[in-house]
Amino acid sequence: MDFVVLPDSPATPSVAESLTRAPNVQVVHHASGRPWLVGRWADEELTLVSAGTRRLAVLGRSTVDGPRVERALAQARSLGQLDDVARSLPGCFHLVASFDGWTRAQGSLSTARQIFFADVGGLTVAADGPRRLAQWAGTPMGDDGTPAVDQDLLALRLVTPVPPWPLSLRPVWSGVSALGVGCRLELGPDGSAREVRWWRPPEPDVPTEQAAEHIRQALLACVGARTAATVSADLSGGLDSTSLCFLADAAGADLITHHWTPADRANDDSEWAERAARQLPAARHHIGACRNGPTWYETSATVGSGREEGPLPWARNRAHMRRVLSTMAADGSRCHLMGVGGDELFGVLPTALWSLVRSHPLGSLARIHRFRVLNRWTLTSTVRGLADGASFTTWLRSTAHRLTEPVPGPGDALLGWGWEPRLPNWATADAVDAVRRLLRDTADREHPDPHHRDRAQHQMLDIVVQSGSAMRQLDAALDDLGVACEAPFLDDRVVEAALSVRTEDRLVSGDFKPVLRRAVRGIVPEEILARRSKGEFSAEAFQGMRRNRGDLLDLCDDLRLSRLGLVDPDALRTALLGLKTQSRQLVPYENTLACESWLRGMTAPASSAASLAGETP
């Protein structure tokens, strides 16, 4: 899917003329006759509802009750009164409305579907990806003919593990903005635009039993929205992907599963995947042997395709996913389900203890002690973290000072507003200065609010957004295979239901993902729910680094990041040759590899507004 959203403005036809005349491009019009949606999509990816002169489009995978949506569209007195429609639909989609001269556009809460916007000829135009906007908007061009990249924001992408909110949302393309989480974009008939917050995270106050039922119904509806045709799914053996397989089976899906056997024999994922497969006799099961598959960090497979919106967060295993999706496509799948979002929504975040000690000061002490002992946190870091009352803005600004400090160790209790950002030691002084400036300016000039005043709620939604963004970019990077990557745990209805769970109910001693297990009980067999172990993939990381170290060293001979003054190739080469004893020591290479591979693929053909219009990207 690839589309642009245009305002119902008298100037729109002339601005969009080259775009609408491109071959093989579909156009949906406003009631005025002006172009509204322009792009390429499969018939099943667009549901269009009309009520008089008003139009509402759902682009993606959802189940739309046409008559009910038509009534809501006809009865609405403003764009804001379409919020209930957005809240009620299952699945993952863009929602776009043409309403009495105004246009509304939004993606999903997780940003697995996102809206980007830019000024094009005096009009604000929106799209589902940033590169096409950067090319069409006429932003300054680089020497290779591609739109200019904001090098400060590219330096920010070197940060490990991820840039902090809200900088994590910013596109690397100059002149293009991304819609905020929980916001809709309203385009006026004069070409103006405004962001409006339509959703906020719920309070974590719903008891487990009630919340689990809401999650159950949301998962059934969201997985069911994707099962009209053959669907494939990961069957890793873990609770998240396994649950999706049983949910798809319960929805009557023609299901294909895929399992990679882990490199580490101590990883019991395969044993549990085999147990689940025996309980899914109607599905077709594929098993890939790790020794015959692609490895992490393969440079031949990590060079960008030119379709990406920016450095791919999961570039390390692009080759792995390409192999999986190719196999699934050959067996008839056009939609592949992944368990991404399960850990984010149902795992235990350390910041939950920070929240719990404030809501239940005395009752939380035993639980805090238990978690501290299990995780081997030092008493000093635990007490310091629990006592910290810094505001989000203060925390964000303080991260600038710690960018080059050593990475926190396993004994450090990380109870701040987010992950502690660090730049690798091969980042140049210019890169460090650029990132520090971005962090300080964002904190001092924008004074951003967190997603929620409660740290646990904020961080939970923050990592949901990070994963949604990664899923969106993975799907774009591999769209040539014809199989969409989907993560039902990241759908709006599931996210909202999971965020409502009481904090204390997420922290049940000795119970692994208690809320999710309760939600899928009766759908997932008890034998599968009895698992208490979790797969670990250090072996894959070390294997990939060992096999591909030579190719990675060769990249250092002509780094694009070095040409931009962001990475010292000698320091990177030295680090690659150094001894690594823990898999977490490999993490800093991932974002650097993502940035480098993306830069190398920048001139590859892309499905963009420029290419839609028959121009050279």
Coordinates of C-alpha atoms in Angstrom, one line a residue:
M1 CA 0.0 0.0 0.0
D2 CA 1.2 3.5 -0.9
F3 CA -1.0 6.6 -0.7
V4 CA -1.2 10.4 -0.4
V5 CA -4.0 12.3 1.3
L6 CA -5.0 15.6 -0.3
P7 CA -7.1 18.5 1.2
D8 CA -10.4 19.6 -0.3
S9 CA -8.8 22.8 -1.6
P10 CA -9.3 24.7 -4.8
A11 CA -5.5 24.5 -5.3
T12 CA -5.3 20.7 -4.9
P13 CA -6.0 19.7 -8.6
S14 CA -3.0 21.8 -9.9
V15 CA -0.7 20.7 -7.1
A16 CA -1.6 17.0 -7.6
E17 CA -1.8 17.0 -11.4
S18 CA 1.4 15.0 -12.1
L19 CA 0.5 12.6 -9.4
T20 CA -3.0 11.8 -10.5
R21 CA -1.9 11.3 -14.1
A22 CA 0.6 8.6 -13.3
P23 CA 0.0 5.2 -14.7
N24 CA -1.6 2.5 -12.5
V25 CA -2.5 5.0 -9.8
Q26 CA -5.9 4.8 -8.1
V27 CA -7.7 8.0 -7.2
V28 CA -10.6 8.5 -4.8
H29 CA -12.2 12.0 -5.0
H30 CA -13.8 14.3 -2.5
A31 CA -17.5 15.0 -3.1
S32 CA -16.3 18.2 -4.8
G33 CA -14.6 16.2 -7.5
R34 CA -11.1 17.1 -6.3
P35 CA -8.6 14.3 -5.7
W36 CA -8.6 13.0 -2.1
L37 CA -6.7 9.7 -2.0
V38 CA -4.1 8.9 -4.6
G39 CA -1.9 5.8 -4.6
R40 CA -1.8 2.1 -5.0
W41 CA -3.6 -0.5 -2.9
A42 CA -5.2 -3.8 -3.2
D43 CA -9.0 -3.9 -3.4
E44 CA -9.3 -5.6 0.0
E45 CA -7.1 -2.9 1.6
L46 CA -9.6 -0.1 1.1
T47 CA -13.1 0.1 2.6
L48 CA -15.0 3.3 1.6
V49 CA -18.2 4.5 3.3
S50 CA -20.3 7.4 2.1
A51 CA -23.0 9.5 3.7
G52 CA -24.2 12.2 1.4
T53 CA -21.2 14.4 0.5
R54 CA -19.1 12.9 3.3
R55 CA -16.6 10.1 2.8
L56 CA -14.7 7.8 5.2
A57 CA -11.9 5.5 4.1
V58 CA -10.4 2.7 6.1
L59 CA -7.1 1.6 4.6
G60 CA -5.6 -1.6 6.0
R61 CA -6.9 -4.7 7.7
S62 CA -10.1 -4.2 9.6
T63 CA -13.7 -5.3 9.9
V64 CA -16.0 -2.4 9.1
D65 CA -19.7 -2.4 9.8
G66 CA -20.7 -0.3 6.8
P67 CA -24.3 0.7 7.9
R68 CA -23.2 1.6 11.4
V69 CA -20.3 3.7 10.2
E70 CA -22.5 5.3 7.6
R71 CA -25.0 6.4 10.3
A72 CA -22.1 7.7 12.4
L73 CA -20.7 9.7 9.5
A74 CA -24.1 11.2 8.6
Q75 CA -24.9 12.1 12.2
A76 CA -21.6 13.6 13.1
R77 CA -21.5 17.4 13.6
S78 CA -17.7 17.7 13.5
L79 CA -14.6 15.7 12.7
G80 CA -14.1 15.1 16.4
Q81 CA -17.3 13.1 16.5
L82 CA -15.7 10.4 14.4
D83 CA -13.5 9.5 17.3
D84 CA -16.0 6.7 18.3
V85 CA -15.7 5.1 14.9
A86 CA -11.9 5.1 15.2
R87 CA -12.1 3.6 18.7
S88 CA -14.5 0.8 17.6
L89 CA -12.8 -0.7 14.6
P90 CA -10.6 -3.8 15.1
G91 CA -7.3 -4.4 13.3
C92 CA -4.6 -2.1 12.1
F93 CA -5.4 0.7 9.6
H94 CA -5.3 4.3 8.5
L95 CA -8.6 6.2 8.9
V96 CA -9.2 9.1 6.5
A97 CA -12.4 11.2 6.3
S98 CA -13.6 13.9 3.9
F99 CA -16.1 16.0 5.9
D100 CA -17.7 19.2 4.7
G101 CA -14.6 20.6 3.1
W102 CA -12.2 19.3 5.9
T103 CA -10.1 16.2 5.8
R104 CA -9.1 14.0 8.8
A105 CA -6.2 11.5 8.6
Q106 CA -4.7 9.3 11.3
G107 CA -2.8 6.0 11.8
S108 CA -2.7 3.6 14.7
L109 CA -1.7 4.3 18.3
S110 CA 1.4 2.2 18.0
T111 CA 2.4 4.0 14.8
A112 CA 2.4 0.6 13.0
R113 CA 0.3 2.8 10.6
Q114 CA 1.6 6.3 10.7
I115 CA 0.7 9.7 9.0
F116 CA 3.5 12.0 7.8
F117 CA 2.9 15.5 6.4
A118 CA 4.7 18.3 4.6
D119 CA 4.0 21.5 2.7
V120 CA 3.6 21.0 -1.0
G121 CA 3.1 24.1 -3.1
G122 CA 1.5 25.9 -0.2
L123 CA -0.8 23.0 0.8
T124 CA -0.3 20.6 3.7
V125 CA -0.3 17.1 2.2
A126 CA -0.3 13.8 4.1
A127 CA 1.0 10.3 3.3
D128 CA 1.6 6.9 4.8
G129 CA 5.4 7.3 4.4
P130 CA 7.9 10.3 4.6
R131 CA 10.1 9.7 1.6
R132 CA 7.5 10.3 -1.0
L133 CA 6.6 13.5 0.7
A134 CA 10.2 14.7 0.9
Q135 CA 10.6 14.1 -2.9
W136 CA 7.3 15.7 -3.8
A137 CA 7.6 18.6 -1.5
G138 CA 10.7 19.8 -3.2
T139 CA 13.0 19.7 -0.2
P140 CA 16.7 20.4 -0.9
M141 CA 18.3 17.6 -2.8
G142 CA 21.5 15.8 -2.1
D143 CA 24.3 15.3 -4.6
D144 CA 22.8 11.9 -5.6
G145 CA 19.4 13.4 -6.5
T146 CA 17.6 12.2 -3.3
P147 CA 16.0 14.5 -0.9
A148 CA 18.2 15.9 1.8
V149 CA 18.6 14.1 5.1
D150 CA 18.8 15.9 8.4
Q151 CA 22.2 14.8 9.5
D152 CA 21.6 15.6 13.2
L153 CA 18.6 13.3 13.2
L154 CA 20.6 10.6 11.4
A155 CA 23.2 10.9 14.2
L156 CA 20.4 10.5 16.7
R157 CA 19.6 7.1 15.1
L158 CA 23.0 5.8 16.2
V159 CA 21.8 6.0 19.8
T160 CA 21.5 2.7 21.7
P161 CA 19.0 1.2 22.4
V162 CA 16.7 3.9 20.9
P163 CA 16.3 7.6 20.8
P164 CA 14.0 8.8 23.7
W165 CA 10.5 10.1 23.2
P166 CA 9.5 12.4 21.5
L167 CA 12.6 12.5 19.2
S168 CA 12.1 8.8 18.3
L169 CA 9.1 9.9 16.1
R170 CA 11.0 12.4 13.9
P171 CA 11.7 11.4 10.3
V172 CA 15.3 11.8 9.1
W173 CA 14.0 13.6 5.9
S174 CA 14.2 17.4 6.0
G175 CA 10.8 19.2 5.8
V176 CA 8.7 16.2 6.8
S177 CA 6.8 15.8 10.1
A178 CA 5.2 12.8 11.8
L179 CA 1.8 12.8 13.5
G180 CA 2.0 12.6 17.3
V181 CA 0.8 9.5 19.2
G182 CA -3.0 9.6 19.7
C183 CA -3.4 12.5 17.3
R184 CA -5.3 13.1 14.2
L185 CA -4.3 15.5 11.4
E186 CA -7.0 17.9 10.2
L187 CA -6.5 19.6 6.8
G188 CA -8.5 22.7 6.1
P189 CA -9.9 23.8 2.7
D190 CA -7.3 26.6 2.7
G191 CA -4.5 24.1 2.8
S192 CA -3.7 24.6 6.5
A193 CA -3.2 21.8 9.0
R194 CA -3.5 21.2 12.7
E195 CA -2.8 18.3 15.0
V196 CA -5.5 17.4 17.4
R197 CA -5.1 15.0 20.3
W198 CA -8.1 12.6 20.2
W199 CA -6.8 9.8 22.4
R200 CA -5.0 9.5 25.8
P201 CA -3.8 6.4 27.6
P202 CA -6.3 5.0 30.1
E203 CA -5.7 4.9 33.8
P204 CA -4.3 1.5 35.0
D205 CA -7.3 0.8 37.2
V206 CA -9.1 -2.2 35.8
P207 CA -9.0 -5.5 37.7
T208 CA -7.4 -8.5 36.1
E209 CA -10.5 -10.5 35.4
Q210 CA -12.3 -7.6 33.7
A211 CA -9.2 -6.4 31.8
A212 CA -8.4 -10.0 30.6
E213 CA -11.9 -10.3 29.1
H214 CA -11.5 -7.0 27.3
I215 CA -8.1 -8.1 26.0
R216 CA -9.5 -11.5 24.9
Q217 CA -12.4 -9.9 22.9
A218 CA -10.0 -7.4 21.3
L219 CA -7.5 -10.1 20.3
L220 CA -10.3 -12.2 18.8
A221 CA -11.6 -9.3 16.8
C222 CA -8.2 -8.1 15.7
V223 CA -6.9 -11.5 14.6
G224 CA -10.2 -12.2 13.0
A225 CA -9.9 -9.1 10.9
R226 CA -7.0 -10.7 9.1
T227 CA -8.3 -14.2 8.4
A228 CA -10.5 -13.7 5.4
A229 CA -7.7 -15.1 3.2
T230 CA -4.8 -17.5 3.9
V231 CA -2.7 -16.1 6.8
S232 CA 0.7 -17.2 8.1
A233 CA 2.2 -16.7 11.5
D234 CA 5.4 -17.2 13.5
L235 CA 5.2 -20.2 15.8
S236 CA 8.4 -19.6 17.8
G237 CA 7.2 -21.6 20.8
G238 CA 6.9 -18.5 23.0
L239 CA 3.5 -17.5 24.5
D240 CA 3.0 -14.4 22.2
S241 CA 3.3 -15.9 18.8
T242 CA 1.8 -19.2 19.9
S243 CA -1.3 -17.4 21.2
L244 CA -1.8 -15.7 17.8
C245 CA -1.7 -19.1 16.1
F246 CA -4.4 -20.5 18.3
L247 CA -6.5 -17.2 17.9
A248 CA -6.2 -17.5 14.1
D249 CA -7.2 -21.1 14.3
A250 CA -10.2 -20.2 16.5
A251 CA -11.2 -17.7 13.8
G252 CA -11.3 -20.4 11.2
A253 CA -8.2 -19.2 9.3
D254 CA -6.4 -21.1 6.6
L255 CA -3.3 -21.1 8.7
I256 CA 0.4 -21.6 7.8
T257 CA 3.0 -21.5 10.6
H258 CA 6.7 -21.0 10.6
H259 CA 9.3 -22.0 13.2
W260 CA 13.1 -21.5 13.2
T261 CA 15.0 -24.0 15.3
P262 CA 17.2 -22.0 17.7
A263 CA 21.0 -22.1 17.4
D264 CA 21.3 -22.8 21.2
R265 CA 20.3 -26.4 22.1
A266 CA 19.5 -25.1 25.6
N267 CA 16.7 -23.0 24.1
D268 CA 13.5 -25.1 24.5
D269 CA 11.4 -23.0 22.0
S270 CA 11.3 -25.9 19.5
E271 CA 10.0 -28.3 22.1
W272 CA 7.1 -26.0 22.8
A273 CA 6.5 -25.1 19.2
E274 CA 6.2 -28.9 18.4
R275 CA 3.6 -29.3 21.2
A276 CA 1.6 -26.4 19.9
A277 CA 1.8 -27.7 16.3
R278 CA 0.3 -31.0 17.4
Q279 CA -2.7 -29.1 18.8
L280 CA -3.1 -27.3 15.4
P281 CA -3.7 -30.2 13.0
A282 CA -5.5 -28.1 10.4
A283 CA -2.6 -25.8 9.9
R284 CA 0.4 -26.3 7.6
H285 CA 3.6 -26.1 9.5
H286 CA 7.0 -25.1 8.2
I287 CA 10.3 -25.6 10.1
G288 CA 13.5 -23.9 9.2
A289 CA 16.8 -25.2 10.5
C290 CA 19.0 -22.5 11.9
R291 CA 22.1 -24.0 10.3
N292 CA 20.6 -23.7 6.9
G293 CA 19.2 -20.2 7.3
P294 CA 20.5 -16.7 7.1
T295 CA 22.4 -15.2 10.0
W296 CA 22.2 -11.9 11.8
Y297 CA 24.3 -9.0 10.5
E298 CA 24.6 -10.3 6.9
T299 CA 25.8 -7.3 5.0
S300 CA 24.7 -8.6 1.6
A301 CA 21.1 -8.7 2.9
T302 CA 21.1 -5.5 5.0
V303 CA 21.7 -3.0 2.3
G304 CA 18.5 -0.9 2.0
S305 CA 16.1 -1.4 -0.8
G306 CA 15.3 2.2 -1.2
R307 CA 11.8 1.7 0.0
E308 CA 12.6 2.4 3.7
E309 CA 11.6 5.6 5.4
G310 CA 14.8 5.6 7.4
P311 CA 17.3 3.3 9.0
L312 CA 15.6 -0.1 9.7
P313 CA 15.5 -0.8 13.4
W314 CA 15.7 -4.6 12.8
A315 CA 18.2 -4.5 10.0
R316 CA 20.3 -7.2 11.8
N317 CA 17.8 -10.0 10.8
R318 CA 16.4 -8.6 7.6
A319 CA 17.7 -11.7 5.7
H320 CA 16.0 -14.0 8.2
M321 CA 12.6 -12.2 7.7
R322 CA 13.0 -12.2 3.9
R323 CA 13.5 -16.0 3.9
V324 CA 10.4 -16.5 6.2
L325 CA 8.2 -14.3 4.1
S326 CA 9.4 -15.8 0.8
T327 CA 8.5 -19.2 2.2
M328 CA 5.1 -18.0 3.3
A329 CA 4.3 -16.3 0.0
A330 CA 5.1 -19.5 -1.9
D331 CA 2.5 -21.3 0.2
G332 CA -0.2 -18.7 -0.5
S333 CA 0.0 -16.2 2.4
R334 CA -0.4 -12.5 1.9
C335 CA -0.4 -11.6 5.6
H336 CA 2.1 -12.8 8.2
L337 CA 1.3 -12.5 12.0
M338 CA 4.2 -11.8 14.4
G339 CA 4.1 -11.8 18.2
V340 CA 5.6 -8.3 18.5
G341 CA 3.9 -6.4 21.2
G342 CA 3.3 -9.3 23.6
D343 CA 6.4 -8.6 25.7
E344 CA 5.8 -4.8 25.6
L345 CA 2.2 -5.1 26.9
F346 CA 2.3 -8.1 29.2
G347 CA 5.9 -8.4 30.4
V348 CA 7.2 -6.7 33.5
L349 CA 8.8 -3.3 33.2
P350 CA 11.0 -2.2 36.1
T351 CA 9.2 1.2 36.2
A352 CA 6.1 -0.6 37.4
L353 CA 7.9 -0.8 40.8
W354 CA 8.4 3.0 40.7
S355 CA 4.6 3.4 40.1
L356 CA 3.7 0.8 42.7
V357 CA 5.6 2.3 45.5
R358 CA 3.7 5.6 45.0
S359 CA 0.3 3.9 45.0
H360 CA 0.9 1.3 47.6
P361 CA 3.9 2.5 49.6
L362 CA 3.9 -0.2 52.3
G363 CA 2.3 -3.0 50.4
S364 CA 4.9 -2.8 47.6
L365 CA 8.0 -3.3 49.8
A366 CA 8.0 -7.1 49.7
R367 CA 7.5 -7.1 46.0
I368 CA 10.3 -4.6 45.4
H369 CA 12.6 -6.7 47.5
R370 CA 11.7 -9.8 45.5
F371 CA 12.4 -8.1 42.2
R372 CA 15.6 -6.6 43.4
V373 CA 16.9 -10.0 44.5
L374 CA 15.8 -11.8 41.3
N375 CA 17.4 -9.2 39.1
R376 CA 20.5 -8.7 41.3
W377 CA 20.0 -5.0 41.5
T378 CA 22.2 -3.1 43.9
L379 CA 20.5 -1.6 46.9
T380 CA 21.9 1.8 46.1
S381 CA 20.6 2.0 42.5
T382 CA 17.2 0.6 43.6
V383 CA 16.7 3.1 46.4
R384 CA 18.0 5.9 44.1
G385 CA 15.6 5.0 41.3
L386 CA 12.6 4.6 43.5
A387 CA 13.2 7.9 45.2
D388 CA 13.8 9.8 41.9
G389 CA 11.0 12.3 41.3
A390 CA 12.4 14.1 38.3
S391 CA 9.9 15.4 35.7
F392 CA 10.0 14.0 32.2
T393 CA 11.5 17.2 30.8
T394 CA 14.3 17.2 33.5
W395 CA 15.0 13.5 32.7
L396 CA 15.2 14.2 29.0
R397 CA 17.6 17.0 29.4
S398 CA 19.8 15.0 31.7
T399 CA 20.2 12.2 29.2
A400 CA 22.4 14.6 27.1
H401 CA 25.0 14.6 29.8
R402 CA 25.2 10.8 30.0
L403 CA 25.4 10.1 26.3
T404 CA 29.0 8.9 26.4
E405 CA 29.0 7.4 29.9
P406 CA 29.4 3.6 30.2
V407 CA 26.2 1.6 29.5
P408 CA 24.3 0.7 32.7
G409 CA 25.2 -2.7 34.0
P410 CA 23.0 -5.7 35.0
G411 CA 23.0 -4.5 38.6
D412 CA 21.6 -1.1 37.9
A413 CA 17.9 -0.7 38.5
L414 CA 16.6 1.4 35.6
L415 CA 13.6 3.2 36.9
G416 CA 13.7 6.4 34.9
W417 CA 11.3 7.6 32.3
G418 CA 12.9 5.5 29.6
W419 CA 15.9 3.5 28.5
E420 CA 19.2 5.2 29.1
P421 CA 20.4 6.4 25.6
R422 CA 24.1 6.0 24.8
L423 CA 26.2 6.7 21.7
P424 CA 28.8 4.1 20.7
N425 CA 32.4 5.0 21.2
W426 CA 32.9 5.1 17.4
A427 CA 30.5 8.1 17.1
T428 CA 32.5 11.2 16.3
A429 CA 32.6 14.4 18.4
D430 CA 30.4 16.1 15.9
A431 CA 27.8 13.3 16.2
V432 CA 27.8 13.5 20.0
D433 CA 27.4 17.3 19.9
A434 CA 24.5 17.0 17.4
V435 CA 22.6 14.5 19.6
R436 CA 23.3 16.5 22.8
R437 CA 22.0 19.6 21.1
L438 CA 18.8 17.8 20.0
L439 CA 18.1 16.5 23.4
R440 CA 18.7 19.8 25.2
D441 CA 16.8 21.9 22.6
T442 CA 13.8 19.5 22.7
A443 CA 13.7 19.6 26.5
D444 CA 14.3 23.4 26.9
R445 CA 12.2 24.7 24.0
E446 CA 9.4 22.2 23.5
H447 CA 8.9 21.1 27.1
P448 CA 7.3 17.8 25.9
D449 CA 4.8 16.0 28.0
P450 CA 5.2 12.3 28.6
H451 CA 2.5 9.9 27.3
H452 CA 1.2 9.7 30.9
R453 CA 2.1 11.2 34.2
D454 CA 2.8 7.6 35.5
R455 CA 6.2 6.4 34.5
A456 CA 5.1 2.8 33.9
Q457 CA 2.2 3.9 31.7
H458 CA 4.5 6.2 29.8
Q459 CA 7.2 3.7 29.2
M460 CA 4.8 0.9 28.3
L461 CA 3.3 3.1 25.5
D462 CA 6.7 4.3 24.5
I463 CA 8.0 0.8 23.8
V464 CA 4.7 0.0 22.0
V465 CA 5.3 2.9 19.7
Q466 CA 9.0 1.9 19.2
S467 CA 7.8 -1.6 18.2
G468 CA 5.0 -0.3 16.0
S469 CA 7.5 1.9 14.2
A470 CA 9.8 -1.0 13.7
M471 CA 7.0 -3.2 12.3
R472 CA 5.9 -0.4 9.9
Q473 CA 9.4 0.0 8.6
L474 CA 10.0 -3.8 8.3
D475 CA 6.8 -4.1 6.3
A476 CA 7.9 -1.4 3.9
A477 CA 11.4 -2.8 3.5
L478 CA 10.0 -6.2 2.5
D479 CA 6.9 -5.2 0.6
D480 CA 8.2 -6.5 -2.7
L481 CA 7.5 -10.0 -1.4
G482 CA 3.8 -9.4 -1.4
V483 CA 3.3 -10.5 2.3
A484 CA 2.3 -7.9 4.8
C485 CA 3.9 -8.1 8.3
E486 CA 1.2 -7.6 11.0
A487 CA 1.3 -7.6 14.8
P488 CA -2.2 -7.8 16.3
F489 CA -0.9 -7.1 19.8
L490 CA -0.1 -3.6 18.6
D491 CA -3.6 -2.9 17.4
D492 CA -5.4 0.0 19.0
R493 CA -8.1 -2.1 20.8
V494 CA -5.5 -4.5 22.3
V495 CA -3.1 -1.7 23.3
E496 CA -5.9 0.3 25.1
A497 CA -7.2 -2.8 26.9
A498 CA -3.7 -3.8 28.1
L499 CA -2.9 -0.3 29.3
S500 CA -5.9 -0.4 31.6
V501 CA -4.6 -3.3 33.7
R502 CA -3.9 -2.4 37.3
T503 CA -0.1 -2.0 37.9
E504 CA -0.1 -4.5 40.8
D505 CA -1.8 -7.1 38.7
R506 CA 1.1 -7.0 36.2
L507 CA 3.5 -7.9 39.0
V508 CA 2.4 -11.4 40.1
S509 CA 5.2 -13.4 41.6
G510 CA 6.0 -16.7 39.9
D511 CA 3.5 -16.1 37.1
F512 CA 4.7 -15.4 33.6
K513 CA 2.6 -12.9 31.7
P514 CA -0.4 -13.6 34.0
V515 CA -2.8 -11.2 32.2
L516 CA -2.2 -12.6 28.8
R517 CA -2.4 -16.1 30.0
R518 CA -5.8 -15.4 31.6
A519 CA -7.0 -13.6 28.4
V520 CA -6.3 -16.6 26.1
R521 CA -7.2 -19.4 28.5
G522 CA -9.7 -21.7 26.7
I523 CA -8.3 -20.7 23.3
V524 CA -4.7 -21.7 24.0
P525 CA -4.5 -25.3 25.5
E526 CA -3.5 -25.5 29.2
E527 CA -0.5 -27.6 28.2
I528 CA 0.9 -24.6 26.3
L529 CA 0.0 -22.1 29.0
A530 CA 2.0 -24.2 31.5
R531 CA 5.3 -23.0 30.0
R532 CA 7.4 -20.9 32.4
S533 CA 10.7 -20.7 30.4
K534 CA 11.5 -18.1 27.7
G535 CA 13.8 -18.5 24.7
E536 CA 17.1 -16.5 24.6
F537 CA 19.0 -15.7 21.4
S538 CA 22.5 -14.8 22.3
A539 CA 23.7 -17.7 20.3
E540 CA 22.2 -16.2 17.1
A541 CA 23.9 -12.9 17.8
F542 CA 27.3 -14.4 18.4
Q543 CA 27.0 -16.7 15.4
G544 CA 26.0 -13.8 13.2
M545 CA 28.9 -11.7 14.3
R546 CA 31.4 -14.5 14.0
R547 CA 30.3 -15.4 10.4
N548 CA 30.0 -11.8 9.2
R549 CA 32.8 -10.0 11.0
G550 CA 34.9 -9.9 7.9
D551 CA 32.2 -8.3 5.8
L552 CA 31.5 -5.8 8.5
L553 CA 35.2 -4.9 8.6
D554 CA 35.1 -4.4 4.9
L555 CA 32.4 -1.9 5.3
C556 CA 34.7 0.2 7.4
D557 CA 36.9 0.8 4.3
D558 CA 34.3 3.1 2.8
L559 CA 31.6 4.0 5.4
R560 CA 28.9 6.4 4.2
L561 CA 28.5 7.4 7.9
S562 CA 32.2 8.4 7.9
R563 CA 31.7 10.6 4.8
L564 CA 29.1 12.5 6.8
G565 CA 31.4 12.9 9.7
L566 CA 29.3 10.8 12.1
V567 CA 31.4 7.7 12.6
D568 CA 35.1 7.1 13.1
P569 CA 35.9 4.0 10.9
D570 CA 39.1 3.2 12.8
A571 CA 37.2 3.2 16.1
L572 CA 34.5 1.0 14.6
R573 CA 37.0 -1.4 13.2
T574 CA 38.8 -1.7 16.5
A575 CA 35.5 -2.4 18.3
L576 CA 34.6 -5.1 15.8
L577 CA 37.8 -6.9 16.5
G578 CA 37.5 -6.6 20.3
L579 CA 36.5 -9.4 22.6
K580 CA 32.8 -9.8 23.4
T581 CA 31.6 -11.9 26.3
Q582 CA 28.0 -10.8 26.5
S583 CA 25.4 -10.4 23.8
R584 CA 24.4 -6.9 25.1
Q585 CA 27.9 -5.8 23.9
L586 CA 26.7 -6.4 20.3
V587 CA 23.7 -4.2 20.6
P588 CA 25.4 -0.9 19.7
Y589 CA 26.4 -2.3 16.3
E590 CA 22.8 -2.8 15.3
N591 CA 21.8 0.8 14.9
T592 CA 25.1 1.7 13.2
L593 CA 24.6 -1.1 10.7
A594 CA 21.0 0.1 10.1
C595 CA 22.1 3.6 9.4
E596 CA 24.9 2.5 7.1
S597 CA 22.8 0.0 5.1
W598 CA 20.1 2.6 4.7
L599 CA 22.5 5.2 3.3
R600 CA 23.9 2.6 0.9
G601 CA 20.4 1.9 -0.4
M602 CA 19.3 5.5 -0.6
T603 CA 19.5 5.7 -4.4
A604 CA 17.6 2.4 -5.0
P605 CA 14.1 2.8 -6.7
A606 CA 11.3 3.6 -4.3
S607 CA 7.6 3.6 -4.5
S608 CA 7.1 7.3 -3.8
A609 CA 5.1 10.3 -4.9
A610 CA 7.8 11.1 -7.4
S611 CA 7.9 7.7 -8.9
L612 CA 4.1 7.5 -8.9
A613 CA 4.2 10.6 -11.0
G614 CA 6.6 9.0 -13.4
E615 CA 9.6 10.9 -12.2
T616 CA 13.0 9.6 -11.2
P617 CA 13.3 9.2 -7.5

